[in-house]
Tab-separated table of C-alpha atoms in Angstrom:
chain	number	residue	atom	x	y	z
A	1	UNK	CA	-0.044	0.108	0.050
A	2	UNK	CA	1.296	3.573	-0.696
A	3	UNK	CA	1.264	6.358	1.092
A	4	UNK	CA	-1.021	8.070	-1.040
A	5	UNK	CA	-3.910	5.329	-0.451
A	6	UNK	CA	-3.462	6.235	3.372
A	7	UNK	CA	-5.738	8.727	5.426
A	8	UNK	CA	-3.980	12.028	5.896
A	9	UNK	CA	-4.395	13.373	9.188
A	10	UNK	CA	-5.679	16.847	10.202
A	11	UNK	CA	-2.963	19.669	11.116
A	12	UNK	CA	-2.893	18.784	14.666
A	13	UNK	CA	-4.994	15.569	16.224
A	14	UNK	CA	-4.604	17.409	19.709
A	15	UNK	CA	-3.303	20.956	20.170
A	16	UNK	CA	-0.036	19.333	21.577
A	17	UNK	CA	0.532	16.269	18.838
A	18	UNK	CA	1.805	17.090	15.300
A	19	UNK	CA	0.613	15.042	12.127
A	20	UNK	CA	3.594	12.365	12.489
A	21	UNK	CA	2.910	11.783	16.049
A	22	UNK	CA	5.632	13.493	17.628
A	23	UNK	CA	5.088	16.285	20.847
A	24	UNK	CA	4.265	19.928	19.898
A	25	UNK	CA	5.998	21.452	22.225
A	26	UNK	CA	4.303	24.877	23.134
A	27	UNK	CA	5.814	28.455	23.596
A	28	UNK	CA	2.956	30.639	23.964
A	29	UNK	CA	3.894	34.346	23.672
A	30	UNK	CA	2.880	36.288	26.522
A	31	UNK	CA	0.029	39.028	25.981
A	32	UNK	CA	-0.024	41.710	28.214
A	33	UNK	CA	-3.473	43.469	28.919
A	34	UNK	CA	-6.421	44.027	30.865
A	35	UNK	CA	-6.744	40.362	31.790
A	36	UNK	CA	-3.535	39.237	32.583
A	37	UNK	CA	-2.929	41.600	35.223
A	38	UNK	CA	-5.925	40.427	36.995
A	39	UNK	CA	-4.838	36.948	36.655
A	40	UNK	CA	-1.697	37.807	37.790
A	41	UNK	CA	-2.847	39.630	41.000
A	42	UNK	CA	-5.538	36.617	41.368
A	43	UNK	CA	-2.449	33.843	40.930
A	44	UNK	CA	-0.192	35.996	43.785
A	45	UNK	CA	-2.948	36.429	46.219
A	46	UNK	CA	-3.780	32.424	45.768
A	47	UNK	CA	0.085	31.622	46.032
A	48	UNK	CA	0.268	33.593	49.308
A	49	UNK	CA	-2.948	31.950	51.055
A	50	UNK	CA	-1.902	28.271	49.868
A	51	UNK	CA	1.422	29.124	51.449
A	52	UNK	CA	0.124	30.376	54.883
A	53	UNK	CA	-3.000	28.312	55.355
A	54	UNK	CA	-0.947	25.574	57.265
A	55	UNK	CA	-0.062	28.180	59.521
A	56	UNK	CA	-3.303	29.591	60.573
A	57	UNK	CA	-5.427	28.631	63.549
A	58	UNK	CA	-8.902	28.624	64.452
A	59	UNK	CA	-10.281	27.781	67.838
A	60	UNK	CA	-6.910	26.634	68.746
A	61	UNK	CA	-6.968	24.365	65.543
A	62	UNK	CA	-5.108	24.301	62.258
A	63	UNK	CA	-7.024	25.670	59.914
A	64	UNK	CA	-6.587	23.014	57.640
A	65	UNK	CA	-5.063	19.400	58.600
A	66	UNK	CA	-5.668	16.380	56.927
A	67	UNK	CA	-4.670	13.753	59.020
A	68	UNK	CA	-5.291	10.759	57.091
A	69	UNK	CA	-3.268	8.096	59.142
A	70	UNK	CA	-5.545	9.473	62.373
A	71	UNK	CA	-8.401	9.766	60.206
A	72	UNK	CA	-9.028	13.171	61.298
A	73	UNK	CA	-9.584	16.254	58.991
A	74	UNK	CA	-9.609	19.466	60.722
A	75	UNK	CA	-11.811	22.128	58.195
A	76	UNK	CA	-12.174	25.803	59.561
A	77	UNK	CA	-11.347	24.590	63.415
A	78	UNK	CA	-14.338	21.729	63.181
A	79	UNK	CA	-12.222	18.067	63.100
A	80	UNK	CA	-14.259	15.575	61.186
A	81	UNK	CA	-13.864	11.983	62.998
A	82	UNK	CA	-14.700	8.566	60.937
A	83	UNK	CA	-17.825	8.477	62.647
A	84	UNK	CA	-18.777	11.916	60.815
A	85	UNK	CA	-19.773	9.788	57.395
A	86	UNK	CA	-22.679	11.909	56.734
A	87	UNK	CA	-21.156	15.126	57.608
A	88	UNK	CA	-18.154	14.061	55.223
A	89	UNK	CA	-20.664	12.910	52.517
A	90	UNK	CA	-22.877	16.126	52.612
A	91	UNK	CA	-19.536	18.522	52.181
A	92	UNK	CA	-18.506	16.553	49.224
A	93	UNK	CA	-21.627	16.440	47.839
A	94	UNK	CA	-21.936	20.294	48.590
A	95	UNK	CA	-18.713	20.948	46.902
A	96	UNK	CA	-19.416	18.895	43.847
A	97	UNK	CA	-22.701	21.013	43.607
A	98	UNK	CA	-20.655	24.362	43.909
A	99	UNK	CA	-18.404	23.392	40.921
A	100	UNK	CA	-21.757	22.447	38.847
A	101	UNK	CA	-23.282	25.701	40.002
A	102	UNK	CA	-20.008	28.284	39.391
A	103	UNK	CA	-19.411	25.969	35.766
A	104	UNK	CA	-22.854	26.966	34.518
A	105	UNK	CA	-22.551	30.538	35.496
A	106	UNK	CA	-19.056	31.290	34.954
A	107	UNK	CA	-17.516	28.468	32.841
A	108	UNK	CA	-14.229	27.214	33.162
A	109	UNK	CA	-13.189	30.145	35.031
A	110	UNK	CA	-11.745	27.818	37.895
A	111	UNK	CA	-9.094	26.500	35.355
A	112	UNK	CA	-8.123	29.665	33.963
A	113	UNK	CA	-8.022	31.726	36.931
A	114	UNK	CA	-7.267	29.501	40.418
A	115	UNK	CA	-6.540	25.989	39.223
A	116	UNK	CA	-2.898	25.213	40.615
A	117	UNK	CA	-1.529	23.778	37.626
A	118	UNK	CA	-2.624	27.015	35.712
A	119	UNK	CA	-1.386	29.566	38.530
A	120	UNK	CA	1.805	27.754	38.864
A	121	UNK	CA	2.666	26.796	35.566
A	122	UNK	CA	1.952	30.577	33.746
A	123	UNK	CA	3.096	32.409	36.925
A	124	UNK	CA	5.893	30.606	38.398
A	125	UNK	CA	7.212	28.261	35.902
A	126	UNK	CA	6.890	29.780	32.492
A	127	UNK	CA	8.137	33.188	33.664
A	128	UNK	CA	11.302	31.138	35.162
A	129	UNK	CA	11.878	29.411	31.796
A	130	UNK	CA	11.230	32.545	29.739
A	131	UNK	CA	14.372	34.240	31.813
A	132	UNK	CA	16.759	31.669	30.856
A	133	UNK	CA	15.498	31.338	27.561
A	134	UNK	CA	15.750	35.047	26.625
A	135	UNK	CA	12.056	35.827	25.809
A	136	UNK	CA	11.042	37.577	29.087
A	137	UNK	CA	8.160	39.831	28.820
A	138	UNK	CA	7.066	38.506	25.189
A	139	UNK	CA	7.265	34.822	25.634
A	140	UNK	CA	6.988	32.622	22.177
A	141	UNK	CA	10.235	30.378	20.969
A	142	UNK	CA	13.795	31.958	21.533
A	143	UNK	CA	14.799	34.306	18.636
A	144	UNK	CA	18.408	34.017	19.460
A	145	UNK	CA	19.678	30.711	20.772
A	146	UNK	CA	21.472	30.777	24.202
A	147	UNK	CA	24.123	28.330	25.788
A	148	UNK	CA	22.741	25.291	26.344
A	149	UNK	CA	24.344	25.594	30.243
A	150	UNK	CA	22.435	28.863	30.376
A	151	UNK	CA	19.188	27.550	29.487
A	152	UNK	CA	19.507	24.236	31.669
A	153	UNK	CA	19.949	26.415	34.750
A	154	UNK	CA	16.026	26.385	34.972
A	155	UNK	CA	15.963	23.258	36.227
A	156	UNK	CA	17.583	23.885	39.532
A	157	UNK	CA	15.508	26.497	40.080
A	158	UNK	CA	12.432	24.350	39.439
A	159	UNK	CA	13.446	21.514	41.769
A	160	UNK	CA	14.008	24.226	44.454
A	161	UNK	CA	10.452	25.515	43.662
A	162	UNK	CA	9.096	21.926	43.356
A	163	UNK	CA	10.450	21.037	46.944
A	164	UNK	CA	9.120	24.113	48.563
A	165	UNK	CA	5.669	23.605	47.271
A	166	UNK	CA	6.323	19.534	48.053
A	167	UNK	CA	6.934	20.841	51.632
A	168	UNK	CA	3.953	23.006	52.144
A	169	UNK	CA	1.566	20.215	50.337
A	170	UNK	CA	3.277	18.192	53.265
A	171	UNK	CA	2.156	20.383	55.623
A	172	UNK	CA	-1.538	20.323	55.145
A	173	UNK	CA	-1.600	16.652	56.223
A	174	UNK	CA	0.997	16.756	59.019
A	175	UNK	CA	1.009	20.169	60.288
A	176	UNK	CA	4.023	22.876	60.410
A	177	UNK	CA	5.147	21.931	63.790
A	178	UNK	CA	5.894	18.214	62.659
A	179	UNK	CA	7.417	19.269	59.403
A	180	UNK	CA	9.813	21.820	61.169
A	181	UNK	CA	10.899	18.840	63.053
A	182	UNK	CA	11.142	16.668	60.364
A	183	UNK	CA	12.891	19.692	58.504
A	184	UNK	CA	15.669	19.974	60.904
A	185	UNK	CA	15.951	15.997	61.766
A	186	UNK	CA	17.967	13.664	59.389
A	187	UNK	CA	15.468	11.741	56.540
A	188	UNK	CA	16.531	8.254	58.326
A	189	UNK	CA	14.406	9.477	61.729
A	190	UNK	CA	11.422	9.948	59.154
A	191	UNK	CA	11.857	7.755	56.134
A	192	UNK	CA	8.154	7.657	55.229
A	193	UNK	CA	7.625	11.310	55.277
A	194	UNK	CA	10.644	12.133	53.465
A	195	UNK	CA	9.628	9.679	50.632
A	196	UNK	CA	6.500	10.815	50.286
A	197	UNK	CA	7.955	14.832	50.176
A	198	UNK	CA	10.754	13.243	47.555
A	199	UNK	CA	7.909	11.931	45.265
A	200	UNK	CA	5.672	14.594	45.109
A	201	UNK	CA	8.726	16.650	44.286
A	202	UNK	CA	9.876	14.528	41.619
A	203	UNK	CA	5.799	14.592	40.758
A	204	UNK	CA	5.661	18.370	40.359
A	205	UNK	CA	8.955	18.049	38.505
A	206	UNK	CA	7.577	15.824	35.997
A	207	UNK	CA	4.265	17.675	35.445
A	208	UNK	CA	5.496	21.143	35.005
A	209	UNK	CA	8.751	20.230	32.727
A	210	UNK	CA	7.311	17.721	30.851
A	211	UNK	CA	3.665	17.220	31.085
A	212	UNK	CA	2.359	20.802	31.153
A	213	UNK	CA	-0.748	21.606	29.562
A	214	UNK	CA	-1.106	18.319	28.766
A	215	UNK	CA	-2.558	17.837	32.267
A	216	UNK	CA	-5.308	20.131	31.426
A	217	UNK	CA	-5.757	18.585	27.759
A	218	UNK	CA	-5.329	14.806	28.105
A	219	UNK	CA	-5.409	13.775	32.225
A	220	UNK	CA	-7.760	16.636	33.382
A	221	UNK	CA	-11.662	15.385	32.940
A	222	UNK	CA	-12.816	18.410	33.857
A	223	UNK	CA	-12.902	20.012	30.352
A	224	UNK	CA	-14.518	16.691	29.269
A	225	UNK	CA	-17.607	17.207	31.304
A	226	UNK	CA	-18.262	20.946	30.014
A	227	UNK	CA	-20.757	19.053	27.629
A	228	UNK	CA	-23.050	18.446	30.966
A	229	UNK	CA	-21.874	21.298	33.089
A	230	UNK	CA	-22.572	24.019	30.981
A	231	UNK	CA	-25.698	25.373	28.477
A	232	UNK	CA	-25.796	28.080	25.917
A	233	UNK	CA	-26.141	30.995	28.571
A	234	UNK	CA	-22.804	29.801	30.615
A	235	UNK	CA	-19.722	32.081	30.395
A	236	UNK	CA	-16.852	31.246	28.168
A	237	UNK	CA	-14.477	32.642	26.314
A	238	UNK	CA	-16.190	33.562	22.735
A	239	UNK	CA	-14.864	34.731	19.046
A	240	UNK	CA	-17.517	36.531	17.438
A	241	UNK	CA	-17.906	34.788	14.093
A	242	UNK	CA	-20.467	37.504	12.950
A	243	UNK	CA	-18.070	40.404	13.398
A	244	UNK	CA	-14.667	38.867	12.565
A	245	UNK	CA	-15.678	36.788	9.311
A	246	UNK	CA	-14.824	36.622	6.595
A	247	UNK	CA	-11.070	37.105	7.825
A	248	UNK	CA	-8.789	39.393	5.771
A	249	UNK	CA	-5.572	41.483	6.375
A	250	UNK	CA	-5.489	45.270	7.053
A	251	UNK	CA	-3.249	47.855	7.507
A	252	UNK	CA	-3.150	50.371	10.365
A	253	UNK	CA	-5.685	53.092	10.661
A	254	UNK	CA	-7.178	51.660	7.562
A	255	UNK	CA	-11.195	51.596	7.042
A	256	UNK	CA	-12.052	47.853	7.013
A	257	UNK	CA	-13.420	46.547	3.562
A	258	UNK	CA	-17.121	45.852	2.952
A	259	UNK	CA	-16.603	42.131	2.383
A	260	UNK	CA	-14.008	41.629	5.298
A	261	UNK	CA	-14.553	40.841	8.863
A	262	UNK	CA	-12.565	42.659	11.530
A	263	UNK	CA	-10.367	39.591	12.363
A	264	UNK	CA	-7.256	40.198	10.142
A	265	UNK	CA	-6.070	36.691	10.558
A	266	UNK	CA	-2.795	37.288	12.562
A	267	UNK	CA	-2.745	34.455	14.422
A	268	UNK	CA	-1.936	35.869	17.644
A	269	UNK	CA	-4.843	34.459	19.623
A	270	UNK	CA	-3.386	30.716	18.382
A	271	UNK	CA	0.349	31.720	19.356
A	272	UNK	CA	-0.602	33.272	22.583
A	273	UNK	CA	-2.925	30.225	23.928
A	274	UNK	CA	-0.996	27.808	26.539
A	275	UNK	CA	-2.949	25.237	25.202
A	276	UNK	CA	-2.320	25.652	21.648
A	277	UNK	CA	-5.934	25.825	20.433
A	278	UNK	CA	-7.491	28.409	17.901
A	279	UNK	CA	-10.633	29.726	19.584
A	280	UNK	CA	-11.803	31.061	16.081
A	281	UNK	CA	-13.207	27.297	16.109
A	282	UNK	CA	-15.571	27.611	18.716
A	283	UNK	CA	-15.570	26.262	22.026
A	284	UNK	CA	-13.038	23.268	22.814
A	285	UNK	CA	-12.231	21.205	25.362
A	286	UNK	CA	-8.900	22.143	25.698
A	287	UNK	CA	-9.815	25.940	26.408
A	288	UNK	CA	-9.063	26.963	29.886
A	289	UNK	CA	-10.870	30.051	29.685
A	290	UNK	CA	-7.188	31.914	30.638
A	291	UNK	CA	-8.112	34.918	28.428
A	292	UNK	CA	-4.746	35.465	26.598
A	293	UNK	CA	-6.579	35.499	23.349
A	294	UNK	CA	-8.516	38.049	24.532
A	295	UNK	CA	-5.563	40.044	25.595
A	296	UNK	CA	-4.226	39.607	22.669
A	297	UNK	CA	-7.173	40.363	20.357
A	298	UNK	CA	-7.925	43.516	21.966
A	299	UNK	CA	-4.189	44.747	21.333
A	300	UNK	CA	-4.553	44.323	17.908
A	301	UNK	CA	-7.783	45.994	17.710
A	302	UNK	CA	-6.841	49.074	19.498
A	303	UNK	CA	-3.693	49.448	17.120
A	304	UNK	CA	-6.226	49.108	14.006
A	305	UNK	CA	-8.624	51.750	15.516
A	306	UNK	CA	-11.240	48.882	15.821
A	307	UNK	CA	-13.810	48.449	18.904
A	308	UNK	CA	-12.394	45.916	21.446
A	309	UNK	CA	-14.392	42.622	21.878
A	310	UNK	CA	-13.784	40.491	18.681
A	311	UNK	CA	-12.946	37.609	21.301
A	312	UNK	CA	-14.580	38.404	24.817
A	313	UNK	CA	-16.060	36.742	27.611
A	314	UNK	CA	-19.907	36.075	26.434
A	315	UNK	CA	-22.002	32.899	25.525
A	316	UNK	CA	-23.114	31.470	22.686
A	317	UNK	CA	-26.319	32.604	22.886
A	318	UNK	CA	-25.350	36.371	23.016
A	319	UNK	CA	-22.826	35.617	20.212
A	320	UNK	CA	-26.043	34.067	18.105
A	321	UNK	CA	-27.942	37.270	18.676
A	322	UNK	CA	-30.228	35.196	20.592
A	323	UNK	CA	-32.169	36.328	24.143
A	324	UNK	CA	-30.066	35.378	27.075
A	325	UNK	CA	-31.447	34.601	30.246
A	326	UNK	CA	-29.635	34.526	33.873
A	327	UNK	CA	-32.461	32.477	35.330
A	328	UNK	CA	-32.596	29.104	33.957
A	329	UNK	CA	-32.907	25.686	35.406
A	330	UNK	CA	-29.986	24.584	36.552
A	331	UNK	CA	-29.211	28.087	37.888
A	332	UNK	CA	-32.032	27.768	40.272
A	333	UNK	CA	-32.043	23.944	40.977
A	334	UNK	CA	-28.430	24.135	42.176
A	335	UNK	CA	-28.718	26.742	44.689
A	336	UNK	CA	-31.891	25.241	46.208
A	337	UNK	CA	-30.160	21.692	46.765
A	338	UNK	CA	-27.272	23.534	48.050
A	339	UNK	CA	-29.349	25.590	50.434
A	340	UNK	CA	-31.073	22.143	51.696
A	341	UNK	CA	-27.576	20.846	52.082
A	342	UNK	CA	-26.321	23.684	53.862
A	343	UNK	CA	-29.151	23.815	56.393
A	344	UNK	CA	-28.870	20.036	57.136
A	345	UNK	CA	-24.895	19.995	57.400
A	346	UNK	CA	-25.664	23.277	60.005
A	347	UNK	CA	-28.098	21.461	61.880
A	348	UNK	CA	-25.905	18.617	62.455
A	349	UNK	CA	-23.056	20.383	63.182
A	350	UNK	CA	-24.606	22.774	65.953
A	351	UNK	CA	-26.162	19.873	67.700
A	352	UNK	CA	-23.273	17.495	68.072
A	353	UNK	CA	-22.194	16.924	71.163
A	354	UNK	CA	-18.982	16.576	72.887
A	355	UNK	CA	-18.754	12.702	72.022
A	356	UNK	CA	-20.506	9.937	70.526
A	357	UNK	CA	-21.831	6.626	71.683
A	358	UNK	CA	-22.653	3.507	69.723
A	359	UNK	CA	-24.108	0.024	70.997
A	360	UNK	CA	-22.703	-2.844	68.746
A	361	UNK	CA	-23.487	-6.694	69.357
A	362	UNK	CA	-20.408	-8.496	70.283
A	363	UNK	CA	-19.126	-11.423	68.343
A	364	UNK	CA	-20.407	-15.166	69.465
A	365	UNK	CA	-23.272	-16.539	71.150
A	366	UNK	CA	-26.370	-13.840	70.931
A	367	UNK	CA	-27.257	-14.830	74.743
A	368	UNK	CA	-26.347	-16.994	77.868
A	369	UNK	CA	-28.168	-18.091	80.773
A	370	UNK	CA	-27.138	-17.373	84.173
A	371	UNK	CA	-28.289	-18.923	87.238
A	372	UNK	CA	-29.096	-16.369	90.060
A	373	UNK	CA	-26.286	-16.075	92.545
A	374	UNK	CA	-23.980	-17.965	90.123
A	375	UNK	CA	-21.929	-17.568	87.105
A	376	UNK	CA	-22.735	-20.844	86.046
A	377	UNK	CA	-23.746	-20.942	82.552
A	378	UNK	CA	-26.968	-22.636	80.538
A	379	UNK	CA	-28.540	-23.965	83.710
A	380	UNK	CA	-32.205	-24.905	83.402
A	381	UNK	CA	-33.221	-23.179	86.132
A	382	UNK	CA	-31.835	-19.882	85.488
A	383	UNK	CA	-33.556	-16.767	86.151
A	384	UNK	CA	-30.918	-14.387	84.501
A	385	UNK	CA	-29.876	-13.745	80.854
A	386	UNK	CA	-26.401	-12.400	79.603
A	387	UNK	CA	-25.806	-10.372	76.370
A	388	UNK	CA	-22.451	-9.495	75.495
A	389	UNK	CA	-22.008	-5.684	73.769
A	390	UNK	CA	-19.442	-3.428	72.836
A	391	UNK	CA	-20.221	0.214	73.427
A	392	UNK	CA	-17.961	2.724	71.135
A	393	UNK	CA	-17.202	6.014	72.274
A	394	UNK	CA	-16.089	9.071	70.796
A	395	UNK	CA	-14.170	11.830	71.835
A	396	UNK	CA	-14.990	14.756	69.882
A	397	UNK	CA	-13.113	17.429	72.249
A	398	UNK	CA	-9.136	18.481	72.740
A	399	UNK	CA	-9.141	17.462	76.526
A	400	UNK	CA	-9.534	13.803	78.188
A	401	UNK	CA	-12.949	12.695	78.892
A	402	UNK	CA	-14.309	10.103	81.597
A	403	UNK	CA	-17.727	8.374	81.067
A	404	UNK	CA	-20.526	6.603	83.041
A	405	UNK	CA	-23.180	4.341	81.728
A	406	UNK	CA	-26.311	3.436	83.495
A	407	UNK	CA	-29.110	1.137	82.668
A	408	UNK	CA	-32.526	2.597	82.577
A	409	UNK	CA	-34.543	-0.372	81.321
A	410	UNK	CA	-35.244	-3.196	81.729
A	411	UNK	CA	-35.748	-2.436	85.247
A	412	UNK	CA	-33.383	-4.882	87.365
A	413	UNK	CA	-30.479	-5.085	84.681
A	414	UNK	CA	-27.223	-4.397	85.408
A	415	UNK	CA	-23.899	-3.753	83.308
A	416	UNK	CA	-20.352	-4.771	83.861
A	417	UNK	CA	-17.428	-3.771	81.673
A	418	UNK	CA	-14.339	-5.578	81.040
A	419	UNK	CA	-12.244	-2.416	81.276
A	420	UNK	CA	-11.549	-0.961	84.851
A	421	UNK	CA	-12.306	2.789	83.774
A	422	UNK	CA	-14.418	4.107	80.645
A	423	UNK	CA	-11.969	6.963	79.600
A	424	UNK	CA	-10.660	8.336	76.523
A	425	UNK	CA	-7.803	10.992	75.239
A	426	UNK	CA	-8.656	13.647	73.117
A	427	UNK	CA	-10.198	13.194	69.727
A	428	UNK	CA	-9.733	9.535	69.490
A	429	UNK	CA	-12.253	6.416	69.516
A	430	UNK	CA	-12.573	3.671	71.451
A	431	UNK	CA	-14.454	0.072	71.842
A	432	UNK	CA	-15.503	-1.296	75.553
A	433	UNK	CA	-16.765	-4.251	75.840
A	434	UNK	CA	-19.471	-5.148	78.543
A	435	UNK	CA	-22.062	-7.794	79.540
A	436	UNK	CA	-25.433	-6.712	80.554
A	437	UNK	CA	-27.602	-8.969	82.649
A	438	UNK	CA	-31.425	-8.646	82.853
A	439	UNK	CA	-34.144	-10.651	84.351
A	440	UNK	CA	-35.547	-13.422	82.363
A	441	UNK	CA	-38.913	-12.154	82.810
A	442	UNK	CA	-38.611	-8.770	80.767
A	443	UNK	CA	-38.043	-10.419	77.672
A	444	UNK	CA	-41.184	-11.161	75.434
A	445	UNK	CA	-41.160	-13.274	72.306
A	446	UNK	CA	-37.358	-13.476	73.053
A	447	UNK	CA	-36.651	-9.646	72.858
A	448	UNK	CA	-36.112	-6.896	75.398
A	449	UNK	CA	-35.627	-3.213	75.235
A	450	UNK	CA	-32.366	-2.161	76.855
A	451	UNK	CA	-31.958	1.649	77.417
A	452	UNK	CA	-28.449	3.120	78.549
A	453	UNK	CA	-27.564	6.200	79.591
A	454	UNK	CA	-23.774	7.618	79.129
A	455	UNK	CA	-23.140	10.872	80.946
A	456	UNK	CA	-19.257	12.545	80.541
A	457	UNK	CA	-17.631	14.379	83.429
A	458	UNK	CA	-19.361	17.862	82.191
A	459	UNK	CA	-22.974	16.564	82.523
A	460	UNK	CA	-23.392	15.628	78.854
A	461	UNK	CA	-25.801	13.042	78.089
A	462	UNK	CA	-26.491	10.325	75.285
A	463	UNK	CA	-29.112	7.845	75.311
A	464	UNK	CA	-28.494	4.548	73.238
A	465	UNK	CA	-31.554	2.002	72.653
A	466	UNK	CA	-30.362	-1.530	72.158
A	467	UNK	CA	-32.578	-4.785	71.613
A	468	UNK	CA	-31.150	-8.014	73.857
A	469	UNK	CA	-31.751	-11.151	72.689
A	470	UNK	CA	-33.117	-14.002	75.276
A	471	UNK	CA	-35.264	-17.204	75.212
A	472	UNK	CA	-38.520	-17.575	73.510
């Protein structure tokens, strides 16, 4: 088969892939403008916030601490324990719905303005690359080839920044105090955290030195969700094809020809795009709404004395001249669901006590018979029934806590714990083993209602109900 018989590929199968399948390395030009200045300010603010959060405290606790080994997650002064499954589920669902709502309203504003991948790639790593490649302030491919050793010097800087980011990232999981102790010690004294830090550092090096924009295009699924998260009224970066087409060249200060649109086909919107797409082809999965094409196009329109906004924040309905409505089903439904979730979440939080208690059946025989005044089991004339249970207590406070347990029902029942004392350290859960002995005449059809009252030192109480099992 000859080469002519094969189907020729498009110019770019992906924006980072050449026709022959090789990697297309992007060197986007830098387009200074209104939006870039704002994004730069937001980026440095976010970098500052990311760095300072591990040092901040609320209610005597870290602002954010994700202690995975201990299964404790502290968010804004509140510690979520493993027993807070419902709260964590509500928090997760609420976060996802918030993303859905923001996307429906503002498109991929997260990707272009706040995503760590974009913030660090465009405002930390690329500026360093442009400094050593000799393209500072303008970007793009270097016009003059610098010595290889100068261009190689950017990698030690990358490594230092990646090391800093890895340690800051680790502080969210271990806390700054523990991290500071590890930094001053030999890695041999804490090999696992050191290995985690090293792996994260290398992962960031691989990301920002090699994968780069491919993380947004190939790895991140968010762009693929656009088809279901966006609608025709969602805010996106749009090219006004009605005004711009057909494209044609024009000189500075010249009047546009009647048959041509405002787009002069300069290609700056493509060469400045960090993901290498042509926004004039419409909404694409690779677009991260970074607005570099807007700044580039507005600069050209300004030089030609034409109105700005050929590429702008808009939506498909406005571009097509259709009536646009802010209120639409998803913009109403999402906030209603979020309000319901926030109400349930707040109610549970404000009604949470300082400890939790759960009664669980012990493994083994469901019950045994005990003769009155004797420890012998399975005696025919037994008048008492023993059930073995486990009482799981969770101390939600930052101080040790002791407990007392009383049997309210059935009358005449007693409870004995295997442990000498019911005490817990701060923010921990533990299981205590007990036997409940109740009169046999309290059982109906092999069941009896058990009601326990658990009280802590501060007088707070929890009531737990349980079904005892006995003879029919």
